[in-house]
Short mmCIF file of C-alpha atoms in Angstrom, two decimals:
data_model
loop_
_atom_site.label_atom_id
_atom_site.label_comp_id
_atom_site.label_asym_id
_atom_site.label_seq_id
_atom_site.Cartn_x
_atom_site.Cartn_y
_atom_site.Cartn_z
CA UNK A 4 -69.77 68.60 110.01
CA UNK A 5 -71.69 69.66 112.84
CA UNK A 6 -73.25 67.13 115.56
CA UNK A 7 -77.08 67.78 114.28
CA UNK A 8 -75.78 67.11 110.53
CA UNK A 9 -74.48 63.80 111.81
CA UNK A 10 -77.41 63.51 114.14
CA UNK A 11 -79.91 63.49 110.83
CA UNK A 12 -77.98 61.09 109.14
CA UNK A 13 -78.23 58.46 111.21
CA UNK A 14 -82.33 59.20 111.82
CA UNK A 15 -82.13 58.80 108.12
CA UNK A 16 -81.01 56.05 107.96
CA UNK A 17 -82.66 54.29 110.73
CA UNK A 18 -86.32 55.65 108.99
CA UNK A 19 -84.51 53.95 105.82
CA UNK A 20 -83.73 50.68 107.44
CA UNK A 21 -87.25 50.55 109.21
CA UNK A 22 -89.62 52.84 108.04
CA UNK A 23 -90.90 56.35 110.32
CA UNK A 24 -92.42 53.96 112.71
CA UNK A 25 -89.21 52.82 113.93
CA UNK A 26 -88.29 55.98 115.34
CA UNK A 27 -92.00 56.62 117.24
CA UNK A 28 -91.32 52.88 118.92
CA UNK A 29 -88.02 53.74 119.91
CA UNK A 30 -89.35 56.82 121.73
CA UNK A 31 -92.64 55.07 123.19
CA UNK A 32 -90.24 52.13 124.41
CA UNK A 33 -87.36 54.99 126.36
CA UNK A 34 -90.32 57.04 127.30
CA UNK A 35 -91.90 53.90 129.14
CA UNK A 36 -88.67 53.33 130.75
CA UNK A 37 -86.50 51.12 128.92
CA UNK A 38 -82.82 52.15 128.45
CA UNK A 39 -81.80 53.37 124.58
CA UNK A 40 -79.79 50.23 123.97
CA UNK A 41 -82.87 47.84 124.88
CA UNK A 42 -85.28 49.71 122.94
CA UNK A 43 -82.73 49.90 120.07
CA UNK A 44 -82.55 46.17 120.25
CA UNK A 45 -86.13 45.27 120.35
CA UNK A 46 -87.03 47.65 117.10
CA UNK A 47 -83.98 47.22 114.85
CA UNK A 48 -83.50 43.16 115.67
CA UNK A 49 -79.36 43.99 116.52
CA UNK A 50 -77.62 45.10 119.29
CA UNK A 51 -77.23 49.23 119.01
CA UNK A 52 -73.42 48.27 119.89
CA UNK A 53 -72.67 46.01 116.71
CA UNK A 54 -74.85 48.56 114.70
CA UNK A 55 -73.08 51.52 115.60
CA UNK A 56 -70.16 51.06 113.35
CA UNK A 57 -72.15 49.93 110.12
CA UNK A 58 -74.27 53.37 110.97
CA UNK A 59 -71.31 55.68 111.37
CA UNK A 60 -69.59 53.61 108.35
CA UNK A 61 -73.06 54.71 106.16
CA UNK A 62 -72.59 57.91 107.84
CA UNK A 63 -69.05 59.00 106.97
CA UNK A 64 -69.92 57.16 103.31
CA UNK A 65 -72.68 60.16 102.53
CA UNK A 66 -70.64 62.95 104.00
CA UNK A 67 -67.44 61.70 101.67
CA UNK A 68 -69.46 61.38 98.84
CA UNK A 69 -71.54 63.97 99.03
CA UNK A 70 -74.84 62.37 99.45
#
């Protein structure tokens, strides 16, 4: 599947996990200087590193099943 399929999914399912607001916080926090992985932290409550496989694991689940 191409990177901005992928790339979707997980905005998907970040908007799912937190609501649209999620996403605007995550840019405000970068865009005032904080690195992605801080900002990730802060708005989600988990470290982007432990999250990153239970994302892609959702991920790959959709693709395979054709959601």
């Amino acid at each position: 599947f191409p990177s901005h399929d992928r790339s979707a999914r997980v905005v998907e399912v970040l908007v799912a996990l937190k609501g649209p607001e999620s996403m605007i916080s995550m840019f405000t926090a970068i865009g005032e200087g904080m690195r992605f992985d801080q900002a990730f932290e802060i708005v989600y409550g988990i470290k982007y590193e432990t999250a990153r496989p239970i994302i892609a694991s959702i991920v790959a689940d959709q693709f395979v099943n054709g959601r």
